[in-house]
Amino acid sequence: MINNFAKQCSQSKLSTECEQLIDISRESLSVNNGNIPKWEEAIDEINKYSKGGIDYQAPYLKIDTKNNNSEHLQKSLKKLIPWRKGPYQIGSLQLDSEWRGDMKWDRVLSNIQPLKGKIVLDVGSGNGYFTYLMALAGAELALGIEPFLLFNYQFSAIRTLIDNPPNAFVLPLKLEQMPKKPLFDTVFSMGVLYHQKDHLLHLEQLKTVLTEDGELILETLIIDKKQGNKIIPKDRYARMRNVWCLPSTDTLHTWLKAVGFKKIKLVDVTKTTPEEQRATHWIGDNTQSLKDFLDPDDDNLTIEGLPAPRRAIFICQK
Ligand SMILES: C[S@@+](CC[C@H](N)C(=O)[O-])C[C@H]1O[C@@H](n2cnc3c(N)ncnc32)[C@H](O)[C@@H]1O
């Protein structure tokens, strides 16, 4: 996956940064993770299947492969569970991930500047479902960065099945490891801010990597202002351990202003539904998802008694 990126990167506006990005990625991949042999075996198996063109046919990112044995392919792809982001369709095999990513993409795409010809950064890209969509929307290069190694392997598995893949890449990097330079025309941070202990630092880092007339798309969990300025969960939030702060949209607006964004526009607030986040066999057998994380008597509350997940999208410029 790194070699493919190296070639494309060297021909792009990022050319002076390729070496650094590649060195850090190689270091991240060289950790001692006992799962890597299993994940590499899965990629080797998947490499033997026939490839096809990729196209977005909502809700699926569809790869038009022919003559593959779906049952065998499913077995290989399941070596890489849990598949949180998607959905994908490979030939007749529907990989129904936990999340219906197309629903978020619908809310995002209608509100952003066209991606055609842009250099795009997708921070916390997961397995690259949105990164592919950014490239298919015409980005010159869409770079996803994702520190969780399994999701990098999932990205590779999907890429392995694509004939003539679009200019989408996922590297095992954190935002903190990116060059502190305004390199990207559009920066996406979707579902990442609430996982950051230092939310202002994350927003500052997003601003640093954005070009002067670039656009930040920030999608994150928020609360209604009736519930206060912000909530800091004492323990878990909707069973997630690492949720540090849930601001109201007014509070988030103040934070964005504090780090120096000038044009800040709230374009969407949507309650997350069990249609968008659901348990499927692609996250494992007998697993739970959103409907199990909500109060069984009141779907406006999480199982911990906090406001149920709602997400906002802000579009920001420097
Ligand atoms: C909830 S997922 C969101 C995935 C996708 N962007 C979406 O909107 O569905 C958040 C991802 O951000 C990644 N992440 C967390 N902190 C990060 C950081 N500092 N830099 C880059 N990625 C990060 C996590 O590993 C995780 O995969």
Short mmCIF file of C-alpha atoms and ligand atoms in Angstrom, two decimals:
data_model
loop_
_atom_site.label_atom_id
_atom_site.label_comp_id
_atom_site.label_asym_id
_atom_site.label_seq_id
_atom_site.Cartn_x
_atom_site.Cartn_y
_atom_site.Cartn_z
CA MET A 1 0.00 0.00 0.00
CA ILE A 2 2.89 2.36 0.78
CA ASN A 3 4.54 1.82 -2.63
CA ASN A 4 1.35 2.78 -4.47
CA PHE A 5 1.14 5.95 -2.40
CA ALA A 6 4.81 6.79 -2.99
CA LYS A 7 4.33 6.86 -6.76
CA GLN A 8 1.24 9.08 -6.68
CA CYS A 9 2.61 11.34 -3.94
CA SER A 10 5.82 12.06 -5.85
CA GLN A 11 3.78 13.45 -8.76
CA SER A 12 1.59 15.67 -6.58
CA LYS A 13 1.79 18.91 -4.58
CA LEU A 14 2.80 16.74 -1.61
CA SER A 15 6.01 15.61 -3.35
CA THR A 16 8.38 17.24 -0.84
CA GLU A 17 6.63 15.47 2.05
CA CYS A 18 6.43 11.93 0.64
CA GLU A 19 9.63 10.64 2.20
CA GLN A 20 8.64 11.75 5.70
CA LEU A 21 5.09 10.35 5.40
CA ILE A 22 6.41 7.04 4.11
CA ASP A 23 9.11 6.71 6.79
CA ILE A 24 6.61 7.27 9.63
CA SER A 25 4.12 4.86 8.02
CA ARG A 26 6.77 2.14 7.72
CA GLU A 27 7.65 2.63 11.37
CA SER A 28 3.97 2.33 12.41
CA LEU A 29 3.65 -0.91 10.42
CA SER A 30 6.77 -2.43 11.95
CA VAL A 31 5.23 -2.72 15.44
CA ASN A 32 4.97 -6.09 17.06
CA ASN A 33 1.27 -6.84 16.52
CA GLY A 34 0.37 -10.53 16.75
CA ASN A 35 -2.55 -10.09 14.33
CA ILE A 36 -0.42 -8.90 11.41
CA PRO A 37 0.37 -12.42 10.05
CA LYS A 38 -3.39 -13.22 9.96
CA TRP A 39 -4.19 -9.91 8.25
CA GLU A 40 -1.39 -10.42 5.70
CA GLU A 41 -2.64 -13.93 4.99
CA ALA A 42 -6.09 -12.45 4.32
CA ILE A 43 -4.62 -9.93 1.85
CA ASP A 44 -2.65 -12.69 0.10
CA GLU A 45 -5.85 -14.72 -0.28
CA ILE A 46 -7.85 -11.71 -1.50
CA ASN A 47 -5.14 -10.94 -4.04
CA LYS A 48 -6.01 -14.18 -5.83
CA TYR A 49 -9.59 -13.08 -6.60
CA SER A 50 -10.48 -11.32 -9.83
CA LYS A 51 -10.57 -7.52 -9.78
CA GLY A 52 -13.12 -5.02 -11.06
CA GLY A 53 -13.83 -1.31 -11.51
CA ILE A 54 -15.10 0.72 -8.55
CA ASP A 55 -18.18 2.90 -8.60
CA TYR A 56 -20.45 4.49 -5.98
CA GLN A 57 -23.98 3.10 -6.17
CA ALA A 58 -25.44 4.23 -2.85
CA PRO A 59 -25.34 2.79 -0.32
CA TYR A 60 -22.53 0.62 -1.69
CA LEU A 61 -19.06 1.32 -2.92
CA LYS A 62 -19.37 -1.31 -5.60
CA ILE A 63 -16.53 -3.27 -7.15
CA ASP A 64 -17.63 -4.91 -10.33
CA THR A 65 -15.76 -8.22 -10.05
CA LYS A 66 -16.83 -11.31 -11.95
CA ASN A 67 -16.50 -15.03 -11.34
CA ASN A 68 -15.47 -14.85 -7.69
CA ASN A 69 -16.72 -17.42 -5.21
CA SER A 70 -18.58 -15.11 -2.78
CA GLU A 71 -18.51 -17.60 0.05
CA HIS A 72 -14.72 -17.96 -0.10
CA LEU A 73 -14.22 -14.22 -0.50
CA GLN A 74 -16.45 -13.58 2.51
CA LYS A 75 -14.33 -15.99 4.56
CA SER A 76 -11.13 -14.13 3.61
CA LEU A 77 -12.64 -10.70 4.31
CA LYS A 78 -13.93 -11.92 7.66
CA LYS A 79 -10.34 -12.47 8.79
CA LEU A 80 -10.33 -8.67 9.01
CA ILE A 81 -13.44 -8.15 11.20
CA PRO A 82 -14.89 -5.93 12.60
CA TRP A 83 -15.95 -4.05 9.45
CA ARG A 84 -17.26 -0.83 10.98
CA LYS A 85 -17.24 1.43 7.90
CA GLY A 86 -18.77 0.82 4.52
CA PRO A 87 -20.91 -0.64 3.02
CA TYR A 88 -19.10 -2.26 0.10
CA GLN A 89 -20.30 -4.64 -2.56
CA ILE A 90 -17.81 -6.90 -4.31
CA GLY A 91 -19.44 -8.73 -7.20
CA SER A 92 -22.58 -10.16 -5.63
CA LEU A 93 -21.14 -10.10 -2.07
CA GLN A 94 -22.64 -7.34 0.05
CA LEU A 95 -20.29 -6.29 2.84
CA ASP A 96 -22.83 -4.63 5.14
CA SER A 97 -20.66 -2.84 7.65
CA GLU A 98 -21.91 -1.57 11.03
CA TRP A 99 -22.28 1.95 9.60
CA ARG A 100 -24.24 3.11 6.57
CA GLY A 101 -21.53 5.57 5.54
CA ASP A 102 -23.61 6.74 2.59
CA MET A 103 -26.01 8.49 4.99
CA LYS A 104 -23.19 10.67 6.38
CA TRP A 105 -21.80 11.26 2.88
CA ASP A 106 -25.23 12.53 1.75
CA ARG A 107 -25.26 15.08 4.55
CA VAL A 108 -21.66 16.14 3.81
CA LEU A 109 -21.44 16.23 0.02
CA SER A 110 -24.23 18.71 -0.63
CA ASN A 111 -22.56 21.26 1.68
CA ILE A 112 -18.93 21.29 0.55
CA GLN A 113 -16.95 22.89 -2.26
CA PRO A 114 -16.38 20.50 -5.19
CA LEU A 115 -13.44 18.16 -4.57
CA LYS A 116 -12.40 18.09 -8.24
CA GLY A 117 -8.64 18.55 -8.56
CA LYS A 118 -8.15 19.02 -4.81
CA ILE A 119 -5.55 17.57 -2.45
CA VAL A 120 -7.67 16.14 0.35
CA LEU A 121 -6.89 14.86 3.85
CA ASP A 122 -9.31 12.49 5.59
CA VAL A 123 -8.27 12.43 9.26
CA GLY A 124 -9.29 9.23 11.10
CA SER A 125 -10.32 7.60 7.84
CA GLY A 126 -11.10 4.15 9.23
CA ASN A 127 -10.90 1.68 6.34
CA GLY A 128 -11.12 4.46 3.75
CA TYR A 129 -14.79 4.25 2.70
CA PHE A 130 -15.04 8.05 2.63
CA THR A 131 -11.49 8.43 1.27
CA TYR A 132 -12.56 6.40 -1.78
CA LEU A 133 -15.67 8.57 -2.14
CA MET A 134 -13.48 11.71 -2.04
CA ALA A 135 -11.27 10.33 -4.81
CA LEU A 136 -14.29 9.24 -6.86
CA ALA A 137 -15.66 12.78 -6.43
CA GLY A 138 -12.63 13.95 -8.40
CA ALA A 139 -9.93 14.74 -5.82
CA GLU A 140 -6.45 14.75 -7.37
CA LEU A 141 -5.29 12.84 -4.31
CA ALA A 142 -7.27 11.76 -1.24
CA LEU A 143 -5.08 10.76 1.69
CA GLY A 144 -6.69 9.02 4.64
CA ILE A 145 -4.72 8.81 7.86
CA GLU A 146 -5.65 6.13 10.36
CA PRO A 147 -3.49 4.95 13.28
CA PHE A 148 -5.48 1.74 13.89
CA LEU A 149 -3.63 -0.88 11.84
CA LEU A 150 -6.56 -3.24 11.19
CA PHE A 151 -8.38 -0.49 9.27
CA ASN A 152 -5.26 0.03 7.11
CA TYR A 153 -5.37 -3.68 6.24
CA GLN A 154 -9.09 -3.41 5.44
CA PHE A 155 -8.28 -0.54 3.09
CA SER A 156 -5.62 -2.72 1.39
CA ALA A 157 -8.06 -5.63 1.10
CA ILE A 158 -10.57 -3.47 -0.76
CA ARG A 159 -7.86 -1.85 -2.91
CA THR A 160 -6.54 -5.29 -3.85
CA LEU A 161 -9.92 -6.03 -5.45
CA ILE A 162 -10.02 -2.84 -7.57
CA ASP A 163 -8.90 -2.66 -11.16
CA ASN A 164 -7.23 0.69 -11.80
CA PRO A 165 -7.93 2.10 -8.30
CA PRO A 166 -8.70 5.81 -7.83
CA ASN A 167 -6.18 8.11 -6.15
CA ALA A 168 -7.21 7.19 -2.62
CA PHE A 169 -4.69 6.04 -0.02
CA VAL A 170 -4.75 5.26 3.69
CA LEU A 171 -1.57 5.47 5.75
CA PRO A 172 -1.06 4.49 9.40
CA LEU A 173 -0.49 8.02 10.67
CA LYS A 174 -1.93 10.30 13.34
CA LEU A 175 -2.78 13.91 12.64
CA GLU A 176 -0.05 14.87 15.14
CA GLN A 177 2.53 13.19 12.86
CA MET A 178 1.62 15.18 9.76
CA PRO A 179 4.00 17.92 8.52
CA LYS A 180 2.94 21.20 10.10
CA LYS A 181 2.35 22.88 6.75
CA PRO A 182 -0.74 24.08 4.83
CA LEU A 183 -0.74 21.22 2.31
CA PHE A 184 -4.40 20.27 1.91
CA ASP A 185 -7.21 22.09 0.05
CA THR A 186 -9.93 20.21 1.91
CA VAL A 187 -9.53 18.56 5.31
CA PHE A 188 -12.12 16.21 6.78
CA SER A 189 -12.26 15.35 10.47
CA MET A 190 -15.31 13.14 10.86
CA GLY A 191 -16.00 11.26 14.07
CA VAL A 192 -12.59 12.09 15.50
CA LEU A 193 -12.86 15.21 17.72
CA TYR A 194 -14.69 13.54 20.62
CA HIS A 195 -11.90 10.94 20.83
CA GLN A 196 -9.32 13.70 21.51
CA LYS A 197 -8.32 14.54 25.09
CA ASP A 198 -7.23 17.99 23.89
CA HIS A 199 -9.97 19.17 21.52
CA LEU A 200 -8.43 22.62 20.92
CA LEU A 201 -5.12 21.07 19.93
CA HIS A 202 -6.90 18.84 17.39
CA LEU A 203 -8.68 21.88 15.89
CA GLU A 204 -5.39 23.81 15.76
CA GLN A 205 -3.67 20.91 13.99
CA LEU A 206 -6.50 20.73 11.45
CA LYS A 207 -6.07 24.44 10.78
CA THR A 208 -2.29 24.07 10.37
CA VAL A 209 -2.56 21.49 7.56
CA LEU A 210 -5.24 23.48 5.67
CA THR A 211 -4.33 25.86 2.80
CA GLU A 212 -5.21 29.58 3.16
CA ASP A 213 -8.43 29.31 1.13
CA GLY A 214 -9.07 25.69 2.06
CA GLU A 215 -12.11 24.18 3.73
CA LEU A 216 -12.38 22.11 6.90
CA ILE A 217 -15.29 19.71 7.25
CA LEU A 218 -15.73 18.91 10.92
CA GLU A 219 -18.27 16.24 11.85
CA THR A 220 -18.64 15.32 15.48
CA LEU A 221 -20.96 14.39 18.35
CA ILE A 222 -22.74 17.32 19.95
CA ILE A 223 -25.45 17.92 22.53
CA ASP A 224 -28.49 20.16 22.40
CA LYS A 225 -27.82 23.48 24.14
CA LYS A 226 -30.78 22.79 26.47
CA GLN A 227 -28.48 20.17 27.99
CA GLY A 228 -25.72 22.70 28.76
CA ASN A 229 -22.53 23.97 27.15
CA LYS A 230 -20.77 20.63 27.21
CA ILE A 231 -20.85 17.21 28.83
CA ILE A 232 -17.74 15.39 29.97
CA PRO A 233 -18.78 11.73 30.34
CA LYS A 234 -17.56 10.35 33.71
CA ASP A 235 -17.14 6.88 32.32
CA ARG A 236 -18.49 5.45 29.06
CA TYR A 237 -20.69 7.15 26.49
CA ALA A 238 -23.01 4.86 24.50
CA ARG A 239 -20.64 2.10 25.73
CA MET A 240 -17.61 3.86 24.16
CA ARG A 241 -14.69 4.25 26.55
CA ASN A 242 -12.79 7.07 24.89
CA VAL A 243 -15.29 9.91 24.53
CA TRP A 244 -13.84 12.96 26.25
CA CYS A 245 -16.17 15.87 25.61
CA LEU A 246 -19.54 16.53 23.97
CA PRO A 247 -20.03 20.26 23.27
CA SER A 248 -23.18 22.09 22.24
CA THR A 249 -22.99 23.56 18.72
CA ASP A 250 -22.54 27.03 20.32
CA THR A 251 -19.60 25.77 22.39
CA LEU A 252 -18.05 24.12 19.35
CA HIS A 253 -18.48 27.36 17.39
CA THR A 254 -16.58 29.17 20.20
CA TRP A 255 -13.77 26.61 20.08
CA LEU A 256 -13.44 26.96 16.28
CA LYS A 257 -13.31 30.74 16.63
CA ALA A 258 -10.76 30.48 19.45
CA VAL A 259 -8.30 28.60 17.24
CA GLY A 260 -8.67 31.19 14.50
CA PHE A 261 -11.23 29.94 11.98
CA LYS A 262 -13.02 32.96 10.46
CA LYS A 263 -15.89 31.59 8.37
CA ILE A 264 -17.70 28.98 10.45
CA LYS A 265 -20.96 27.51 9.21
CA LEU A 266 -23.13 24.90 10.88
CA VAL A 267 -24.76 22.99 8.02
CA ASP A 268 -26.34 19.94 9.61
CA VAL A 269 -27.42 18.36 12.89
CA THR A 270 -28.73 14.80 12.72
CA LYS A 271 -29.65 12.29 15.38
CA THR A 272 -27.92 8.95 14.79
CA THR A 273 -30.46 6.20 14.13
CA PRO A 274 -30.28 2.41 14.29
CA GLU A 275 -30.73 2.53 10.50
CA GLU A 276 -27.36 4.31 10.21
CA GLN A 277 -25.52 2.27 12.90
CA ARG A 278 -26.60 -1.35 13.21
CA ALA A 279 -25.24 -4.77 14.19
CA THR A 280 -24.45 -7.00 11.21
CA HIS A 281 -22.53 -10.25 10.94
CA TRP A 282 -19.62 -8.23 9.50
CA ILE A 283 -18.77 -6.93 12.99
CA GLY A 284 -18.88 -10.45 14.42
CA ASP A 285 -21.54 -12.84 15.63
CA ASN A 286 -23.79 -11.84 18.56
CA THR A 287 -22.44 -8.30 18.60
CA GLN A 288 -24.24 -5.15 19.68
CA SER A 289 -24.67 -1.76 18.10
CA LEU A 290 -26.49 1.52 18.66
CA LYS A 291 -29.92 0.14 19.62
CA ASP A 292 -28.26 -1.81 22.46
CA PHE A 293 -26.41 1.32 23.61
CA LEU A 294 -29.61 3.36 24.07
CA ASP A 295 -31.96 3.38 27.07
CA PRO A 296 -34.54 0.67 26.20
CA ASP A 297 -37.35 2.94 27.49
CA ASP A 298 -36.19 6.24 25.98
CA ASP A 299 -34.20 6.44 22.76
CA ASN A 300 -33.29 10.06 23.53
CA LEU A 301 -30.90 8.74 26.19
CA THR A 302 -27.90 6.44 26.10
CA ILE A 303 -27.76 3.40 28.36
CA GLU A 304 -25.69 5.57 30.76
CA GLY A 305 -28.49 8.20 30.92
CA LEU A 306 -26.67 10.79 28.75
CA PRO A 307 -28.18 12.47 25.66
CA ALA A 308 -28.36 10.01 22.73
CA PRO A 309 -25.85 10.55 19.87
CA ARG A 310 -26.47 13.56 17.61
CA ARG A 311 -23.90 14.71 15.12
CA ALA A 312 -23.18 18.13 13.68
CA ILE A 313 -21.32 19.16 10.53
CA PHE A 314 -19.42 22.47 10.52
CA ILE A 315 -17.75 23.91 7.41
CA CYS A 316 -14.89 26.24 8.32
CA GLN A 317 -12.37 28.46 6.56
CA LYS A 318 -9.32 30.31 7.88
C1 LIG B 1 -15.27 7.01 14.92
S1 LIG B 1 -14.01 6.70 13.76
C2 LIG B 1 -14.55 7.70 12.41
C3 LIG B 1 -14.24 7.11 11.08
C4 LIG B 1 -14.75 7.93 9.88
N1 LIG B 1 -14.01 9.15 9.73
C5 LIG B 1 -16.21 8.21 9.99
O1 LIG B 1 -16.59 9.38 10.01
O2 LIG B 1 -17.00 7.27 10.05
C6 LIG B 1 -12.64 7.66 14.37
C7 LIG B 1 -11.29 7.20 13.81
O3 LIG B 1 -10.32 8.21 14.09
C8 LIG B 1 -9.09 7.59 14.37
N2 LIG B 1 -8.28 8.55 15.15
C9 LIG B 1 -8.38 8.84 16.47
N3 LIG B 1 -7.46 9.77 16.81
C10 LIG B 1 -6.79 10.10 15.67
C11 LIG B 1 -5.71 11.01 15.38
N4 LIG B 1 -5.16 11.75 16.32
N5 LIG B 1 -5.27 11.10 14.11
C12 LIG B 1 -5.85 10.34 13.13
N6 LIG B 1 -6.85 9.46 13.36
C13 LIG B 1 -7.32 9.33 14.61
C14 LIG B 1 -9.50 6.32 15.13
O4 LIG B 1 -8.50 5.31 15.08
C15 LIG B 1 -10.79 5.92 14.45
O5 LIG B 1 -10.62 4.96 13.45
#
